[in-house]
Amino acid sequence: MTLDLTPGPVNLRDFETAARDRLDPVYYDYFASGAQDEITVAANEEAFRRRSLVPRVLRGGGPPRLETTVLGTPASMPVLLAPTAFHRLAWPEGEPATARAAASAGVVMIAAMLSTVTIEEIAATGATLWFQLYPQPDLAFTESLVRRAEAAGCRALVLTADSPALGRNERGDRNGFHDLPPHIHCANMGENGHVRQVVLSPDVSWSYLDRLRAMTSLPILLKGVLHPRDARIAVENGVDGIVVSNHGGRQLDTTPPSLDRLPLIAEAVGGRVPLLMDGGVRRGTDVVKALSLGATAVAIGRPVLWGLAAAGEAGVGRVLSLLRTELENALTLCGAATPGEVTRDELGGILA
């Protein structure tokens, strides 16, 4: 049973409620949960709520134009789909439904390495794709994934660097959910008729970027950066972009909100590479706040899964449409004609 979208949800939070009602509680907990006490999960959203926006008036810029380009990839608005695993837990078709919605909305989907449908099947939807990688110690297997991503038409690689080990998920422990059901598997991890396990290794170092660069000419973004020193090292090591992220609070609990770290990373990078951020984006005003602190674009994760669980492709499409409408409204009220016009001038103080 899918959600009736007329009139249906009016904001992204409504989709979370719908997803909770429709998902197996164990699967809902998997998507919603974070590490341990989930302090960072809550802090990501709170960081947006406590910041204010200061509108400019009489700017005369007309209706805002939301189109942008990120690392040479055009998008209809400065919003991407963050890499999220296991979409078939939310909807039978899984990632292709998400990808078709992204294609219709004109936004980039960062396809997860741990998707439940192959990158080739996702690419067949016509969506504009980047491909996410967890650094695997087996470089030959990594190269095979890179070649598949290239052949599928992915326009960039997103290396997730914040997972030398798996975060402690206590909801998963309570539910006994530590593996996929038998009819679902990590489709990209298949090799010679078998499905590999993803390897999270504390041995991976900065030299991995050199090895990855030797494999491909695609732009490489580093995801999971929170420390300015790491941002500077990343730029020195030739990354093409940085994703400021705490993995949605799913790795190390009590890490600071991504939004709080964004201006520090922006200062360290000094405009040398584009910055993206994820974690806690739920409103169009959140997008404006991230842009004002130095982001080129934001990525959304859980809201996409809520939309998918509620109504498949149509649900994801509605999530993106609502966010677009809110962003257009927020830019208009701030007096900005384009996302690129948003600066620190639009950001006020901390709300009580």
Tab-separated table of C-alpha atoms in Angstrom:
chain	number	residue	atom	x	y	z
A	1	MET	CA	0.000	0.000	0.000
A	2	THR	CA	1.405	3.380	-1.023
A	3	LEU	CA	0.715	6.813	0.344
A	4	ASP	CA	-1.918	8.951	-1.366
A	5	LEU	CA	0.048	12.010	-2.433
A	6	THR	CA	-3.033	14.195	-3.074
A	7	PRO	CA	-2.985	16.368	-1.042
A	8	GLY	CA	-0.510	14.219	0.833
A	9	PRO	CA	2.565	15.334	2.768
A	10	VAL	CA	3.328	19.041	2.868
A	11	ASN	CA	6.898	18.775	4.183
A	12	LEU	CA	9.692	16.259	4.552
A	13	ARG	CA	8.768	15.462	8.146
A	14	ASP	CA	5.361	14.247	6.954
A	15	PHE	CA	7.208	11.697	4.849
A	16	GLU	CA	9.105	10.459	7.885
A	17	THR	CA	5.794	9.789	9.611
A	18	ALA	CA	4.464	7.985	6.545
A	19	ALA	CA	7.616	5.883	6.263
A	20	ARG	CA	7.410	4.873	9.917
A	21	ASP	CA	3.817	3.743	9.377
A	22	ARG	CA	4.660	1.637	6.331
A	23	LEU	CA	8.053	0.125	7.050
A	24	ASP	CA	8.841	-2.974	9.048
A	25	PRO	CA	9.876	-1.443	12.403
A	26	VAL	CA	13.276	-3.135	12.168
A	27	TYR	CA	13.927	-1.543	8.779
A	28	TYR	CA	12.651	1.827	9.939
A	29	ASP	CA	15.075	1.676	12.847
A	30	TYR	CA	17.921	0.834	10.464
A	31	PHE	CA	17.277	3.888	8.317
A	32	ALA	CA	16.484	6.277	11.175
A	33	SER	CA	19.101	5.214	13.673
A	34	GLY	CA	22.540	6.529	14.460
A	35	ALA	CA	25.418	5.388	16.583
A	36	GLN	CA	24.987	4.708	20.309
A	37	ASP	CA	22.974	7.514	21.990
A	38	GLU	CA	22.257	9.176	18.621
A	39	ILE	CA	23.408	12.536	19.951
A	40	THR	CA	24.919	13.519	16.611
A	41	VAL	CA	21.752	12.555	14.712
A	42	ALA	CA	19.769	15.061	16.753
A	43	ALA	CA	22.537	17.664	16.720
A	44	ASN	CA	22.667	17.722	12.913
A	45	GLU	CA	19.089	18.972	12.729
A	46	GLU	CA	19.388	21.227	15.763
A	47	ALA	CA	22.329	23.027	14.164
A	48	PHE	CA	20.024	24.249	11.410
A	49	ARG	CA	17.178	25.135	13.764
A	50	ARG	CA	19.295	27.368	15.974
A	51	ARG	CA	20.601	29.531	13.116
A	52	SER	CA	18.654	32.480	11.782
A	53	LEU	CA	18.401	34.032	8.323
A	54	VAL	CA	18.536	37.777	7.691
A	55	PRO	CA	16.660	38.718	4.516
A	56	ARG	CA	17.745	41.445	2.124
A	57	VAL	CA	15.038	43.652	0.594
A	58	LEU	CA	14.342	45.469	-2.678
A	59	ARG	CA	16.962	43.493	-4.558
A	60	GLY	CA	14.979	43.376	-7.828
A	61	GLY	CA	16.418	40.069	-8.923
A	62	GLY	CA	13.167	38.486	-10.030
A	63	PRO	CA	12.204	34.867	-9.366
A	64	PRO	CA	15.267	32.885	-8.266
A	65	ARG	CA	17.028	30.596	-10.702
A	66	LEU	CA	18.072	27.450	-8.873
A	67	GLU	CA	20.256	25.801	-11.527
A	68	THR	CA	23.872	25.161	-10.618
A	69	THR	CA	26.900	23.122	-11.620
A	70	VAL	CA	28.951	20.947	-9.284
A	71	LEU	CA	32.290	19.642	-10.578
A	72	GLY	CA	31.077	20.133	-14.130
A	73	THR	CA	27.830	18.277	-13.501
A	74	PRO	CA	24.730	20.429	-14.073
A	75	ALA	CA	21.850	20.183	-11.623
A	76	SER	CA	18.444	21.830	-11.402
A	77	MET	CA	19.151	22.943	-7.821
A	78	PRO	CA	22.008	22.724	-5.308
A	79	VAL	CA	20.687	19.471	-3.840
A	80	LEU	CA	22.070	15.983	-4.456
A	81	LEU	CA	20.972	12.567	-3.262
A	82	ALA	CA	23.468	11.321	-0.697
A	83	PRO	CA	24.640	7.708	-0.962
A	84	THR	CA	22.319	5.508	1.107
A	85	ALA	CA	22.382	1.724	1.227
A	86	PHE	CA	19.750	-0.978	0.858
A	87	HIS	CA	16.867	0.784	-0.914
A	88	ARG	CA	15.031	-2.488	-1.476
A	89	LEU	CA	14.373	-2.584	2.268
A	90	ALA	CA	12.244	0.517	1.692
A	91	TRP	CA	10.644	-0.311	-1.667
A	92	PRO	CA	10.625	-3.556	-3.715
A	93	GLU	CA	12.240	-2.030	-6.809
A	94	GLY	CA	14.885	-0.253	-4.789
A	95	GLU	CA	17.444	2.112	-6.270
A	96	PRO	CA	16.039	2.387	-9.827
A	97	ALA	CA	12.873	3.986	-8.427
A	98	THR	CA	15.027	6.515	-6.567
A	99	ALA	CA	17.144	7.140	-9.655
A	100	ARG	CA	14.149	7.799	-11.917
A	101	ALA	CA	12.881	10.393	-9.448
A	102	ALA	CA	16.316	12.029	-9.382
A	103	ALA	CA	16.389	12.068	-13.193
A	104	SER	CA	12.946	13.656	-13.378
A	105	ALA	CA	13.981	16.298	-10.858
A	106	GLY	CA	17.278	16.981	-12.648
A	107	VAL	CA	19.488	16.301	-9.637
A	108	VAL	CA	22.559	14.132	-9.140
A	109	MET	CA	22.197	10.797	-7.373
A	110	ILE	CA	25.310	9.536	-5.602
A	111	ALA	CA	24.835	5.803	-6.082
A	112	ALA	CA	25.915	3.804	-3.043
A	113	MET	CA	28.475	1.045	-3.316
A	114	LEU	CA	26.197	-0.957	-1.005
A	115	SER	CA	23.125	-0.634	-3.195
A	116	THR	CA	20.731	-3.542	-3.618
A	117	VAL	CA	20.686	-3.116	-7.409
A	118	THR	CA	23.783	-2.968	-9.615
A	119	ILE	CA	25.223	0.318	-10.797
A	120	GLU	CA	24.497	-0.787	-14.358
A	121	GLU	CA	20.777	-1.182	-13.599
A	122	ILE	CA	20.665	2.148	-11.812
A	123	ALA	CA	22.389	3.856	-14.754
A	124	ALA	CA	19.826	2.372	-17.162
A	125	THR	CA	17.264	4.789	-15.683
A	126	GLY	CA	19.069	7.709	-17.312
A	127	ALA	CA	19.826	9.413	-13.998
A	128	THR	CA	22.924	11.572	-13.625
A	129	LEU	CA	25.115	9.543	-11.285
A	130	TRP	CA	28.195	9.791	-9.134
A	131	PHE	CA	29.480	6.602	-7.522
A	132	GLN	CA	30.352	6.201	-3.843
A	133	LEU	CA	33.228	3.976	-2.746
A	134	TYR	CA	34.280	2.632	0.620
A	135	PRO	CA	38.073	2.196	0.411
A	136	GLN	CA	38.680	-1.527	0.030
A	137	PRO	CA	42.113	-2.994	0.802
A	138	ASP	CA	41.724	-5.227	-2.259
A	139	LEU	CA	42.812	-2.732	-4.915
A	140	ALA	CA	42.019	-5.064	-7.788
A	141	PHE	CA	38.419	-5.283	-6.660
A	142	THR	CA	38.325	-1.518	-6.134
A	143	GLU	CA	39.553	-1.017	-9.682
A	144	SER	CA	36.854	-3.341	-10.995
A	145	LEU	CA	34.223	-1.196	-9.254
A	146	VAL	CA	35.770	1.967	-10.667
A	147	ARG	CA	35.728	0.524	-14.172
A	148	ARG	CA	32.078	-0.451	-13.794
A	149	ALA	CA	31.208	3.035	-12.563
A	150	GLU	CA	33.028	4.603	-15.507
A	151	ALA	CA	31.344	2.275	-17.997
A	152	ALA	CA	27.956	3.068	-16.465
A	153	GLY	CA	28.526	6.767	-17.094
A	154	CYS	CA	29.127	7.943	-13.530
A	155	ARG	CA	30.619	11.427	-13.576
A	156	ALA	CA	32.538	11.407	-10.289
A	157	LEU	CA	33.697	9.148	-7.475
A	158	VAL	CA	32.877	9.878	-3.827
A	159	LEU	CA	35.317	8.191	-1.467
A	160	THR	CA	33.819	7.720	1.990
A	161	ALA	CA	36.725	8.153	4.385
A	162	ASP	CA	35.035	8.188	7.787
A	163	SER	CA	34.562	4.446	8.190
A	164	PRO	CA	37.759	2.695	9.300
A	165	ALA	CA	35.358	0.657	11.451
A	166	LEU	CA	31.597	0.270	11.719
A	167	GLY	CA	29.797	2.599	14.100
A	168	ARG	CA	28.032	0.968	17.038
A	169	ASN	CA	24.314	0.824	16.231
A	170	GLU	CA	22.379	-0.110	19.354
A	171	ARG	CA	18.983	-0.166	17.669
A	172	GLY	CA	20.374	-2.796	15.336
A	173	ASP	CA	21.709	-4.719	18.314
A	174	ARG	CA	18.333	-4.665	20.047
A	175	ASN	CA	16.558	-5.750	16.867
A	176	GLY	CA	19.149	-8.385	16.009
A	177	PHE	CA	19.460	-6.769	12.580
A	178	HIS	CA	22.982	-7.355	11.353
A	179	ASP	CA	22.435	-8.809	7.893
A	180	LEU	CA	20.134	-8.408	4.916
A	181	PRO	CA	17.191	-10.776	4.359
A	182	PRO	CA	17.929	-13.674	1.998
A	183	HIS	CA	16.259	-12.116	-1.062
A	184	ILE	CA	18.332	-8.911	-0.873
A	185	HIS	CA	22.082	-8.504	-1.249
A	186	CYS	CA	24.711	-5.861	-2.022
A	187	ALA	CA	24.503	-6.177	-5.783
A	188	ASN	CA	27.713	-4.283	-6.597
A	189	MET	CA	29.709	-6.622	-4.384
A	190	GLY	CA	29.032	-9.645	-6.570
A	191	GLU	CA	32.043	-11.413	-8.050
A	192	ASN	CA	32.238	-14.832	-9.713
A	193	GLY	CA	28.784	-15.754	-8.496
A	194	HIS	CA	29.496	-14.790	-4.885
A	195	VAL	CA	28.801	-11.654	-2.875
A	196	ARG	CA	31.792	-10.131	-1.133
A	197	GLN	CA	31.597	-8.548	2.291
A	198	VAL	CA	32.540	-4.896	2.468
A	199	VAL	CA	35.834	-4.449	4.332
A	200	LEU	CA	36.234	-1.494	6.676
A	201	SER	CA	39.913	-1.178	7.431
A	202	PRO	CA	41.821	1.095	9.839
A	203	ASP	CA	44.906	0.539	7.693
A	204	VAL	CA	43.681	2.789	4.861
A	205	SER	CA	45.742	5.994	4.666
A	206	TRP	CA	46.160	9.059	2.456
A	207	SER	CA	48.160	6.961	-0.010
A	208	TYR	CA	44.877	5.342	-1.030
A	209	LEU	CA	43.960	8.546	-2.841
A	210	ASP	CA	47.081	8.222	-4.997
A	211	ARG	CA	46.133	4.675	-5.896
A	212	LEU	CA	42.580	5.671	-6.710
A	213	ARG	CA	43.756	8.600	-8.819
A	214	ALA	CA	45.989	6.225	-10.790
A	215	MET	CA	42.909	4.174	-11.655
A	216	THR	CA	40.700	6.911	-13.080
A	217	SER	CA	40.444	10.400	-14.509
A	218	LEU	CA	37.040	10.962	-12.918
A	219	PRO	CA	36.790	13.740	-10.323
A	220	ILE	CA	37.255	12.402	-6.794
A	221	LEU	CA	35.462	13.840	-3.784
A	222	LEU	CA	36.411	12.936	-0.226
A	223	LYS	CA	33.405	12.368	2.029
A	224	GLY	CA	33.456	12.459	5.818
A	225	VAL	CA	35.764	15.408	6.436
A	226	LEU	CA	35.198	17.360	9.677
A	227	HIS	CA	38.665	18.610	10.636
A	228	PRO	CA	40.200	21.619	8.821
A	229	ARG	CA	43.614	19.979	8.823
A	230	ASP	CA	42.207	16.972	6.984
A	231	ALA	CA	40.572	19.326	4.484
A	232	ARG	CA	43.907	20.982	3.758
A	233	ILE	CA	45.643	17.615	3.409
A	234	ALA	CA	42.912	16.439	1.069
A	235	VAL	CA	43.375	19.439	-1.206
A	236	GLU	CA	47.145	18.968	-1.128
A	237	ASN	CA	46.552	15.362	-2.180
A	238	GLY	CA	44.588	16.458	-5.217
A	239	VAL	CA	40.954	15.803	-4.324
A	240	ASP	CA	38.479	17.601	-6.559
A	241	GLY	CA	35.856	18.203	-3.885
A	242	ILE	CA	35.053	17.626	-0.213
A	243	VAL	CA	31.854	16.451	1.444
A	244	VAL	CA	31.617	17.787	4.982
A	245	SER	CA	29.824	14.955	6.744
A	246	ASN	CA	29.559	12.995	9.966
A	247	HIS	CA	27.868	10.093	8.155
A	248	GLY	CA	24.465	11.205	9.378
A	249	GLY	CA	25.519	10.447	12.938
A	250	ARG	CA	25.917	6.755	12.136
A	251	GLN	CA	29.637	6.398	12.861
A	252	LEU	CA	31.213	8.166	15.851
A	253	ASP	CA	28.545	9.510	18.184
A	254	THR	CA	29.048	12.982	19.697
A	255	THR	CA	30.865	14.252	16.610
A	256	PRO	CA	29.803	17.864	15.970
A	257	PRO	CA	27.092	18.730	13.446
A	258	SER	CA	28.252	18.928	9.855
A	259	LEU	CA	26.859	22.454	9.581
A	260	ASP	CA	28.998	23.652	12.502
A	261	ARG	CA	32.140	22.327	10.848
A	262	LEU	CA	31.314	23.681	7.391
A	263	PRO	CA	32.643	27.244	7.889
A	264	LEU	CA	35.877	25.898	9.374
A	265	ILE	CA	36.380	23.615	6.371
A	266	ALA	CA	35.487	26.444	3.987
A	267	GLU	CA	38.135	28.655	5.572
A	268	ALA	CA	40.747	25.892	5.378
A	269	VAL	CA	39.996	25.122	1.732
A	270	GLY	CA	39.813	28.759	0.666
A	271	GLY	CA	37.702	28.107	-2.409
A	272	ARG	CA	40.204	25.752	-3.999
A	273	VAL	CA	37.640	22.949	-4.349
A	274	PRO	CA	33.830	22.861	-4.075
A	275	LEU	CA	32.323	21.875	-0.744
A	276	LEU	CA	29.233	19.770	-0.232
A	277	MET	CA	27.676	18.925	3.099
A	278	ASP	CA	25.143	16.442	4.382
A	279	GLY	CA	23.473	15.714	7.686
A	280	GLY	CA	20.196	17.145	8.968
A	281	VAL	CA	18.910	18.959	5.868
A	282	ARG	CA	15.114	18.958	6.140
A	283	ARG	CA	14.010	22.350	4.791
A	284	GLY	CA	14.736	24.764	1.975
A	285	THR	CA	15.919	27.216	4.608
A	286	ASP	CA	18.470	24.580	5.676
A	287	VAL	CA	19.890	24.606	2.150
A	288	VAL	CA	20.218	28.405	2.246
A	289	LYS	CA	22.011	28.241	5.604
A	290	ALA	CA	24.482	25.687	4.253
A	291	LEU	CA	25.114	27.814	1.154
A	292	SER	CA	25.722	30.842	3.354
A	293	LEU	CA	28.409	28.949	5.276
A	294	GLY	CA	30.327	27.911	2.191
A	295	ALA	CA	28.619	24.896	0.652
A	296	THR	CA	28.245	24.662	-3.103
A	297	ALA	CA	25.389	22.193	-2.607
A	298	VAL	CA	23.909	19.874	0.003
A	299	ALA	CA	23.087	16.174	-0.089
A	300	ILE	CA	20.026	14.564	1.490
A	301	GLY	CA	19.831	10.981	2.707
A	302	ARG	CA	17.072	9.932	5.093
A	303	PRO	CA	14.335	12.099	3.479
A	304	VAL	CA	14.909	10.249	0.208
A	305	LEU	CA	14.403	6.919	1.963
A	306	TRP	CA	11.261	8.222	3.672
A	307	GLY	CA	9.826	9.223	0.306
A	308	LEU	CA	10.807	5.901	-1.215
A	309	ALA	CA	9.200	3.934	1.609
A	310	ALA	CA	6.009	5.985	1.414
A	311	ALA	CA	5.362	5.903	-2.315
A	312	GLY	CA	8.326	4.659	-4.330
A	313	GLU	CA	9.452	6.842	-7.225
A	314	ALA	CA	6.530	9.229	-6.722
A	315	GLY	CA	7.437	9.648	-3.067
A	316	VAL	CA	11.059	10.536	-3.811
A	317	GLY	CA	9.860	12.895	-6.521
A	318	ARG	CA	7.542	14.615	-4.064
A	319	VAL	CA	10.346	14.988	-1.501
A	320	LEU	CA	12.512	16.710	-4.105
A	321	SER	CA	9.637	18.860	-5.344
A	322	LEU	CA	8.796	20.040	-1.827
A	323	LEU	CA	12.424	20.859	-1.116
A	324	ARG	CA	12.700	22.743	-4.406
A	325	THR	CA	9.590	24.783	-3.621
A	326	GLU	CA	10.890	25.624	-0.154
A	327	LEU	CA	14.313	26.572	-1.487
A	328	GLU	CA	12.837	28.841	-4.138
A	329	ASN	CA	10.665	30.497	-1.505
A	330	ALA	CA	13.567	30.928	0.919
A	331	LEU	CA	15.827	32.456	-1.734
A	332	THR	CA	13.065	34.830	-2.808
A	333	LEU	CA	12.484	35.985	0.755
A	334	CYS	CA	16.233	36.386	1.316
A	335	GLY	CA	16.505	38.539	-1.800
A	336	ALA	CA	18.849	36.157	-3.636
A	337	ALA	CA	18.344	35.535	-7.358
A	338	THR	CA	20.605	32.458	-7.481
A	339	PRO	CA	22.163	30.033	-4.985
A	340	GLY	CA	25.516	31.619	-5.752
A	341	GLU	CA	24.336	34.984	-4.388
A	342	VAL	CA	23.905	33.593	-0.872
A	343	THR	CA	26.691	34.774	1.444
A	344	ARG	CA	27.344	35.140	5.169
A	345	ASP	CA	25.313	38.372	4.970
A	346	GLU	CA	22.160	36.252	4.955
A	347	LEU	CA	23.072	34.418	8.132
A	348	GLY	CA	22.035	35.965	11.419
A	349	GLY	CA	22.768	35.039	14.977
A	350	ILE	CA	21.873	32.021	17.031
A	351	LEU	CA	18.192	31.694	17.862
A	352	ALA	CA	17.275	31.290	21.512
